[in-house]
Amino acid sequence: MDDVFKALSDPTRRDLLDELFREDGQSLSALEARFSMTRFGIAKHLRILEDAGLVATRRRGREKLHFLNPVPIRLVHDRWVSKYAEPWAAALSDLKSRLESPMEKIFEIYIKTTPEKLWEAITDSDIRSKYQFGNTLESDWTPGGRFEMGNPKAGQILGEGENLEVDPPHRLVQTMRALWGEDVKAEGTSKVTWEIEPVGDSCHLTVTHSDLREGANDQLYGGWPMILSGLKTWLETGEQLTTPGSLMYT
C-alpha cells in the first residue's frame, strides 16, 4: 500500500494515470508528447507507477505500451472505504467509469499463494463462487472444451465460452460471451487470458480482457478489480469479501 500512496502523491504521476484513462495502451513516445518533461523524466515516473502496480505494460513489436491497472485502487477501497461504500455509491460508480476504458483491459495483482492453489481457485467452481459474486463456472478444462457460468439465483446461464488454451498452472485463455442481459448479449464474444507467474512465495497474476469493441458495455469488464480483490482475500485469509458489491449476487 505504501508504494501506491507514494505513486499517487505526485501530480505528474496522477496526470499520467489520467492520460491512460483517456486512452489506454499508450507508448512512452505518445505520453512524452503530452508533457513538458524529458523522456527520461516520464520514464522515471512510469517506472514508479509500474512498481506500485498502477500501470501494466505489454510489448507490441518494438513498442512498450502502458495500461492503467485499477486493481491496487480497488484494494485500497476494500481495506478502508468499503465500510462507507453505500452512502457513496454514486461517487464510486463515477470512479469506476473513469478507471475503465474499452478494447483491451489489463489487470495485475500479487497473491501470496502457490501457482497450483491459484490455478485451483480459478478453475474450481465452488471456490470461484466465493469471490465472483456467487457465480459458478462449470467446464472439463480441456482445450476446445466449453464452459458455462451460472448462479443458483439467476435461473439461467449467465455466460458461456470456449477454452482456447489450458496450461496448468500457468496460462488459461477463454472466449467469453455474456448472457445475463440483452445489452451485454449484443456485445458478442470477447477473450479473457489468465497468466500466473511465480515470484518467491507469491504469484503475479495478470488478467487480460481483450477483443472488446470500442465503447463496449462496461458490465463486461468492470467487475474484474473486485473479483481479483476477492480472489486475493480468499487465498490469503480464507475469508470472503463483505463489501456491498462483493455480496451483490450471493
mmCIF file of C-alpha atoms in Angstrom:
data_model
loop_
_atom_site.group_PDB
_atom_site.id
_atom_site.type_symbol
_atom_site.label_atom_id
_atom_site.label_comp_id
_atom_site.label_asym_id
_atom_site.label_seq_id
_atom_site.Cartn_x
_atom_site.Cartn_y
_atom_site.Cartn_z
ATOM 1 C CA MET A 1 0.000 0.000 0.000
ATOM 2 C CA ASP A 2 2.884 2.386 0.738
ATOM 3 C CA ASP A 3 4.041 2.210 -2.887
ATOM 4 C CA VAL A 4 0.521 3.042 -4.122
ATOM 5 C CA PHE A 5 0.216 6.133 -1.922
ATOM 6 C CA LYS A 6 3.744 7.242 -2.803
ATOM 7 C CA ALA A 7 2.997 6.891 -6.509
ATOM 8 C CA LEU A 8 -0.271 8.822 -6.236
ATOM 9 C CA SER A 9 1.289 11.630 -4.198
ATOM 10 C CA ASP A 10 2.944 13.196 -7.254
ATOM 11 C CA PRO A 11 0.722 15.343 -9.544
ATOM 12 C CA THR A 12 2.636 14.342 -12.689
ATOM 13 C CA ARG A 13 2.031 10.686 -11.968
ATOM 14 C CA ARG A 14 -1.644 11.364 -11.392
ATOM 15 C CA ASP A 15 -1.705 13.211 -14.737
ATOM 16 C CA LEU A 16 -0.103 10.176 -16.400
ATOM 17 C CA LEU A 17 -2.841 7.950 -14.994
ATOM 18 C CA ASP A 18 -5.425 10.412 -16.294
ATOM 19 C CA GLU A 19 -3.824 10.160 -19.743
ATOM 20 C CA LEU A 20 -4.011 6.369 -19.631
ATOM 21 C CA PHE A 21 -7.625 6.607 -18.517
ATOM 22 C CA ARG A 22 -8.317 8.848 -21.516
ATOM 23 C CA GLU A 23 -6.524 6.496 -23.913
ATOM 24 C CA ASP A 24 -5.229 3.166 -22.651
ATOM 25 C CA GLY A 25 -2.265 1.336 -24.177
ATOM 26 C CA GLN A 26 -0.006 4.330 -24.952
ATOM 27 C CA SER A 27 3.707 4.198 -25.738
ATOM 28 C CA LEU A 28 6.373 6.239 -23.952
ATOM 29 C CA SER A 29 6.688 8.481 -27.015
ATOM 30 C CA ALA A 30 2.951 9.186 -27.067
ATOM 31 C CA LEU A 31 2.926 10.068 -23.369
ATOM 32 C CA GLU A 32 6.075 12.194 -23.678
ATOM 33 C CA ALA A 33 4.386 14.325 -26.348
ATOM 34 C CA ARG A 34 1.692 15.338 -23.872
ATOM 35 C CA PHE A 35 4.041 16.608 -21.137
ATOM 36 C CA SER A 36 6.641 19.376 -20.957
ATOM 37 C CA MET A 37 9.155 16.951 -19.487
ATOM 38 C CA THR A 38 12.089 14.933 -20.818
ATOM 39 C CA ARG A 39 11.662 11.368 -21.994
ATOM 40 C CA PHE A 40 13.845 10.267 -19.064
ATOM 41 C CA GLY A 41 11.571 12.083 -16.598
ATOM 42 C CA ILE A 42 8.411 10.493 -17.989
ATOM 43 C CA ALA A 43 10.071 7.058 -17.979
ATOM 44 C CA LYS A 44 11.082 7.517 -14.332
ATOM 45 C CA HIS A 45 7.514 8.386 -13.293
ATOM 46 C CA LEU A 46 6.134 5.420 -15.259
ATOM 47 C CA ARG A 47 8.601 3.120 -13.520
ATOM 48 C CA ILE A 48 7.291 4.240 -10.117
ATOM 49 C CA LEU A 49 3.712 3.658 -11.286
ATOM 50 C CA GLU A 50 4.695 0.199 -12.559
ATOM 51 C CA ASP A 51 6.394 -0.681 -9.262
ATOM 52 C CA ALA A 52 3.212 0.320 -7.437
ATOM 53 C CA GLY A 53 1.142 -1.865 -9.761
ATOM 54 C CA LEU A 54 -0.884 1.083 -11.049
ATOM 55 C CA VAL A 55 0.440 0.678 -14.590
ATOM 56 C CA ALA A 56 0.817 -2.579 -16.521
ATOM 57 C CA THR A 57 2.912 -2.902 -19.676
ATOM 58 C CA ARG A 58 2.864 -5.063 -22.790
ATOM 59 C CA ARG A 59 5.272 -5.325 -25.737
ATOM 60 C CA ARG A 60 3.790 -4.870 -29.212
ATOM 61 C CA GLY A 61 6.582 -5.268 -31.718
ATOM 62 C CA ARG A 62 9.218 -2.659 -30.857
ATOM 63 C CA GLU A 63 6.857 -0.602 -28.693
ATOM 64 C CA LYS A 64 6.196 -0.916 -24.979
ATOM 65 C CA LEU A 65 2.579 0.006 -24.285
ATOM 66 C CA HIS A 66 1.270 1.221 -20.915
ATOM 67 C CA PHE A 67 -2.140 0.329 -19.445
ATOM 68 C CA LEU A 68 -3.976 1.642 -16.393
ATOM 69 C CA ASN A 69 -4.361 -1.098 -13.736
ATOM 70 C CA PRO A 70 -7.140 -0.201 -11.246
ATOM 71 C CA VAL A 71 -6.713 -3.282 -9.003
ATOM 72 C CA PRO A 72 -4.462 -1.585 -6.357
ATOM 73 C CA ILE A 73 -7.026 1.222 -6.036
ATOM 74 C CA ARG A 74 -9.703 -1.433 -5.529
ATOM 75 C CA LEU A 75 -7.613 -2.973 -2.726
ATOM 76 C CA VAL A 76 -7.360 0.411 -1.005
ATOM 77 C CA HIS A 77 -11.135 0.689 -1.279
ATOM 78 C CA ASP A 78 -11.706 -2.775 0.195
ATOM 79 C CA ARG A 79 -9.395 -2.083 3.128
ATOM 80 C CA TRP A 80 -10.567 1.366 4.182
ATOM 81 C CA VAL A 81 -13.502 2.652 2.161
ATOM 82 C CA SER A 82 -15.961 -0.245 1.841
ATOM 83 C CA LYS A 83 -17.440 0.438 5.304
ATOM 84 C CA TYR A 84 -18.745 3.711 3.902
ATOM 85 C CA ALA A 85 -19.426 2.438 0.387
ATOM 86 C CA GLU A 86 -23.215 2.528 0.198
ATOM 87 C CA PRO A 87 -23.679 6.250 1.004
ATOM 88 C CA TRP A 88 -21.115 6.977 -1.703
ATOM 89 C CA ALA A 89 -22.499 4.615 -4.337
ATOM 90 C CA ALA A 90 -22.955 7.330 -6.944
ATOM 91 C CA ALA A 91 -19.427 8.678 -6.450
ATOM 92 C CA LEU A 92 -17.863 5.206 -6.628
ATOM 93 C CA SER A 93 -19.854 4.430 -9.748
ATOM 94 C CA ASP A 94 -18.336 7.516 -11.358
ATOM 95 C CA LEU A 95 -14.840 6.487 -10.213
ATOM 96 C CA LYS A 96 -15.402 3.020 -11.662
ATOM 97 C CA SER A 97 -16.322 4.500 -15.022
ATOM 98 C CA ARG A 98 -13.255 6.759 -15.021
ATOM 99 C CA LEU A 99 -10.896 3.858 -14.303
ATOM 100 C CA GLU A 100 -12.129 1.721 -17.160
ATOM 101 C CA SER A 101 -11.551 2.013 -20.889
ATOM 102 C CA PRO A 102 -12.503 -0.158 -23.839
ATOM 103 C CA MET A 103 -10.874 -2.534 -26.349
ATOM 104 C CA GLU A 104 -8.367 -4.213 -24.016
ATOM 105 C CA LYS A 105 -8.047 -4.108 -20.237
ATOM 106 C CA ILE A 106 -5.143 -5.482 -18.228
ATOM 107 C CA PHE A 107 -5.375 -6.220 -14.503
ATOM 108 C CA GLU A 108 -2.426 -7.280 -12.329
ATOM 109 C CA ILE A 109 -2.218 -8.433 -8.723
ATOM 110 C CA TYR A 110 0.241 -10.218 -6.425
ATOM 111 C CA ILE A 111 -1.155 -13.012 -4.243
ATOM 112 C CA LYS A 112 0.725 -14.895 -1.536
ATOM 113 C CA THR A 113 -0.009 -18.446 -2.676
ATOM 114 C CA THR A 114 1.362 -21.183 -4.934
ATOM 115 C CA PRO A 115 0.618 -21.457 -8.681
ATOM 116 C CA GLU A 116 -1.183 -24.746 -8.031
ATOM 117 C CA LYS A 117 -3.526 -23.251 -5.408
ATOM 118 C CA LEU A 118 -4.153 -20.213 -7.586
ATOM 119 C CA TRP A 119 -4.993 -22.407 -10.584
ATOM 120 C CA GLU A 120 -7.369 -24.427 -8.424
ATOM 121 C CA ALA A 121 -9.096 -21.249 -7.240
ATOM 122 C CA ILE A 122 -9.584 -20.152 -10.860
ATOM 123 C CA THR A 123 -10.910 -23.487 -12.138
ATOM 124 C CA ASP A 124 -12.771 -24.953 -9.143
ATOM 125 C CA SER A 125 -16.428 -23.961 -9.431
ATOM 126 C CA ASP A 126 -17.120 -23.927 -5.681
ATOM 127 C CA ILE A 127 -14.097 -21.762 -4.897
ATOM 128 C CA ARG A 128 -14.859 -19.482 -7.833
ATOM 129 C CA SER A 129 -18.292 -18.746 -6.382
ATOM 130 C CA LYS A 130 -16.683 -17.433 -3.185
ATOM 131 C CA TYR A 131 -15.081 -14.440 -4.915
ATOM 132 C CA GLN A 132 -17.060 -13.951 -8.146
ATOM 133 C CA PHE A 133 -20.468 -12.748 -6.933
ATOM 134 C CA GLY A 134 -21.596 -16.278 -6.069
ATOM 135 C CA ASN A 135 -21.257 -17.394 -9.697
ATOM 136 C CA THR A 136 -20.121 -20.894 -10.621
ATOM 137 C CA LEU A 137 -18.052 -21.901 -13.651
ATOM 138 C CA GLU A 138 -18.509 -25.425 -14.996
ATOM 139 C CA SER A 139 -16.078 -26.945 -17.516
ATOM 140 C CA ASP A 140 -13.948 -30.018 -18.153
ATOM 141 C CA TRP A 141 -10.989 -27.600 -18.569
ATOM 142 C CA THR A 142 -9.703 -29.147 -21.774
ATOM 143 C CA PRO A 143 -8.575 -27.173 -24.872
ATOM 144 C CA GLY A 144 -11.603 -26.736 -27.100
ATOM 145 C CA GLY A 145 -13.944 -27.562 -24.215
ATOM 146 C CA ARG A 146 -16.937 -25.394 -23.341
ATOM 147 C CA PHE A 147 -17.650 -23.609 -20.069
ATOM 148 C CA GLU A 148 -20.841 -22.217 -18.573
ATOM 149 C CA MET A 149 -21.187 -19.537 -15.902
ATOM 150 C CA GLY A 150 -24.259 -19.697 -13.702
ATOM 151 C CA ASN A 151 -25.731 -18.662 -10.379
ATOM 152 C CA PRO A 152 -28.327 -20.516 -8.278
ATOM 153 C CA LYS A 153 -30.363 -17.298 -8.025
ATOM 154 C CA ALA A 154 -30.223 -16.465 -11.726
ATOM 155 C CA GLY A 155 -32.378 -19.197 -13.202
ATOM 156 C CA GLN A 156 -30.403 -19.015 -16.457
ATOM 157 C CA ILE A 157 -26.901 -19.327 -17.882
ATOM 158 C CA LEU A 158 -25.045 -16.052 -17.254
ATOM 159 C CA GLY A 159 -22.176 -16.630 -19.655
ATOM 160 C CA GLU A 160 -20.514 -19.181 -21.887
ATOM 161 C CA GLY A 161 -17.361 -19.673 -23.907
ATOM 162 C CA GLU A 162 -14.605 -21.967 -25.114
ATOM 163 C CA ASN A 163 -11.281 -22.909 -23.545
ATOM 164 C CA LEU A 164 -8.709 -21.880 -26.166
ATOM 165 C CA GLU A 165 -5.560 -22.665 -24.135
ATOM 166 C CA VAL A 166 -5.305 -24.713 -20.920
ATOM 167 C CA ASP A 167 -1.776 -24.916 -19.483
ATOM 168 C CA PRO A 168 -1.973 -25.555 -15.715
ATOM 169 C CA PRO A 169 -0.805 -23.879 -13.567
ATOM 170 C CA HIS A 170 0.479 -21.165 -15.888
ATOM 171 C CA ARG A 171 -1.967 -19.938 -18.517
ATOM 172 C CA LEU A 172 -5.682 -20.117 -19.317
ATOM 173 C CA VAL A 173 -7.247 -18.450 -22.352
ATOM 174 C CA GLN A 174 -11.016 -18.441 -22.898
ATOM 175 C CA THR A 175 -13.567 -16.804 -25.127
ATOM 176 C CA MET A 176 -16.415 -15.182 -23.206
ATOM 177 C CA ARG A 177 -19.982 -14.344 -24.209
ATOM 178 C CA ALA A 178 -22.111 -12.627 -21.559
ATOM 179 C CA LEU A 179 -25.758 -13.735 -21.446
ATOM 180 C CA TRP A 180 -27.237 -12.058 -18.375
ATOM 181 C CA GLY A 181 -28.988 -9.291 -20.311
ATOM 182 C CA GLU A 182 -29.887 -8.274 -23.840
ATOM 183 C CA ASP A 183 -27.491 -5.308 -23.672
ATOM 184 C CA VAL A 184 -24.450 -7.490 -22.980
ATOM 185 C CA LYS A 185 -25.558 -10.242 -25.355
ATOM 186 C CA ALA A 186 -25.336 -7.667 -28.133
ATOM 187 C CA GLU A 187 -21.621 -7.158 -27.393
ATOM 188 C CA GLY A 188 -20.758 -10.578 -28.814
ATOM 189 C CA THR A 189 -17.656 -12.570 -27.864
ATOM 190 C CA SER A 190 -14.542 -11.273 -26.103
ATOM 191 C CA LYS A 191 -11.457 -13.050 -24.745
ATOM 192 C CA VAL A 192 -10.067 -13.465 -21.208
ATOM 193 C CA THR A 193 -6.459 -14.548 -20.553
ATOM 194 C CA TRP A 194 -5.190 -15.602 -17.121
ATOM 195 C CA GLU A 195 -1.384 -15.711 -16.690
ATOM 196 C CA ILE A 196 0.289 -16.981 -13.496
ATOM 197 C CA GLU A 197 3.955 -16.254 -12.758
ATOM 198 C CA PRO A 198 5.569 -17.487 -9.502
ATOM 199 C CA VAL A 199 7.536 -14.783 -7.652
ATOM 200 C CA GLY A 200 9.207 -16.013 -4.465
ATOM 201 C CA ASP A 201 6.484 -17.234 -2.110
ATOM 202 C CA SER A 202 3.799 -15.447 -4.130
ATOM 203 C CA CYS A 203 2.256 -15.327 -7.603
ATOM 204 C CA HIS A 204 1.968 -12.493 -10.088
ATOM 205 C CA LEU A 205 -1.453 -12.853 -11.712
ATOM 206 C CA THR A 206 -2.302 -10.960 -14.894
ATOM 207 C CA VAL A 207 -5.815 -10.983 -16.341
ATOM 208 C CA THR A 208 -6.204 -9.522 -19.831
ATOM 209 C CA HIS A 209 -9.719 -8.922 -21.159
ATOM 210 C CA SER A 210 -9.416 -8.292 -24.886
ATOM 211 C CA ASP A 211 -11.346 -8.345 -28.164
ATOM 212 C CA LEU A 212 -13.757 -5.752 -26.765
ATOM 213 C CA ARG A 213 -15.316 -3.356 -29.222
ATOM 214 C CA GLU A 214 -14.662 0.357 -28.767
ATOM 215 C CA GLY A 215 -17.273 1.688 -26.340
ATOM 216 C CA ALA A 216 -18.177 -1.802 -25.114
ATOM 217 C CA ASN A 217 -20.641 -2.104 -22.231
ATOM 218 C CA ASP A 218 -18.592 -1.795 -19.041
ATOM 219 C CA GLN A 219 -20.545 -4.625 -17.407
ATOM 220 C CA LEU A 220 -18.270 -6.947 -19.349
ATOM 221 C CA TYR A 221 -15.047 -5.895 -17.623
ATOM 222 C CA GLY A 222 -15.980 -3.548 -14.777
ATOM 223 C CA GLY A 223 -16.091 -6.296 -12.142
ATOM 224 C CA TRP A 224 -12.507 -7.512 -12.517
ATOM 225 C CA PRO A 225 -10.933 -5.345 -9.773
ATOM 226 C CA MET A 226 -13.495 -6.616 -7.257
ATOM 227 C CA ILE A 227 -13.165 -10.231 -8.440
ATOM 228 C CA LEU A 228 -9.374 -10.185 -8.136
ATOM 229 C CA SER A 229 -9.545 -8.474 -4.740
ATOM 230 C CA GLY A 230 -11.886 -11.237 -3.592
ATOM 231 C CA LEU A 231 -9.580 -13.908 -5.024
ATOM 232 C CA LYS A 232 -6.596 -12.455 -3.156
ATOM 233 C CA THR A 233 -8.573 -12.199 0.096
ATOM 234 C CA TRP A 234 -9.813 -15.783 -0.167
ATOM 235 C CA LEU A 235 -6.415 -17.321 -0.899
ATOM 236 C CA GLU A 236 -4.513 -15.308 1.722
ATOM 237 C CA THR A 237 -7.060 -15.348 4.571
ATOM 238 C CA GLY A 238 -9.712 -17.958 3.761
ATOM 239 C CA GLU A 239 -12.359 -15.264 4.133
ATOM 240 C CA GLN A 240 -14.793 -13.711 1.668
ATOM 241 C CA LEU A 241 -15.059 -10.016 0.967
ATOM 242 C CA THR A 242 -18.133 -8.435 2.532
ATOM 243 C CA THR A 243 -18.293 -5.182 0.594
ATOM 244 C CA PRO A 244 -21.737 -4.402 -0.885
ATOM 245 C CA GLY A 245 -20.515 -5.106 -4.398
ATOM 246 C CA SER A 246 -18.906 -8.417 -3.459
ATOM 247 C CA LEU A 247 -22.179 -9.633 -1.963
ATOM 248 C CA MET A 248 -24.267 -8.300 -4.835
ATOM 249 C CA TYR A 249 -25.316 -11.664 -6.266
ATOM 250 C CA THR A 250 -24.677 -14.051 -3.373
#
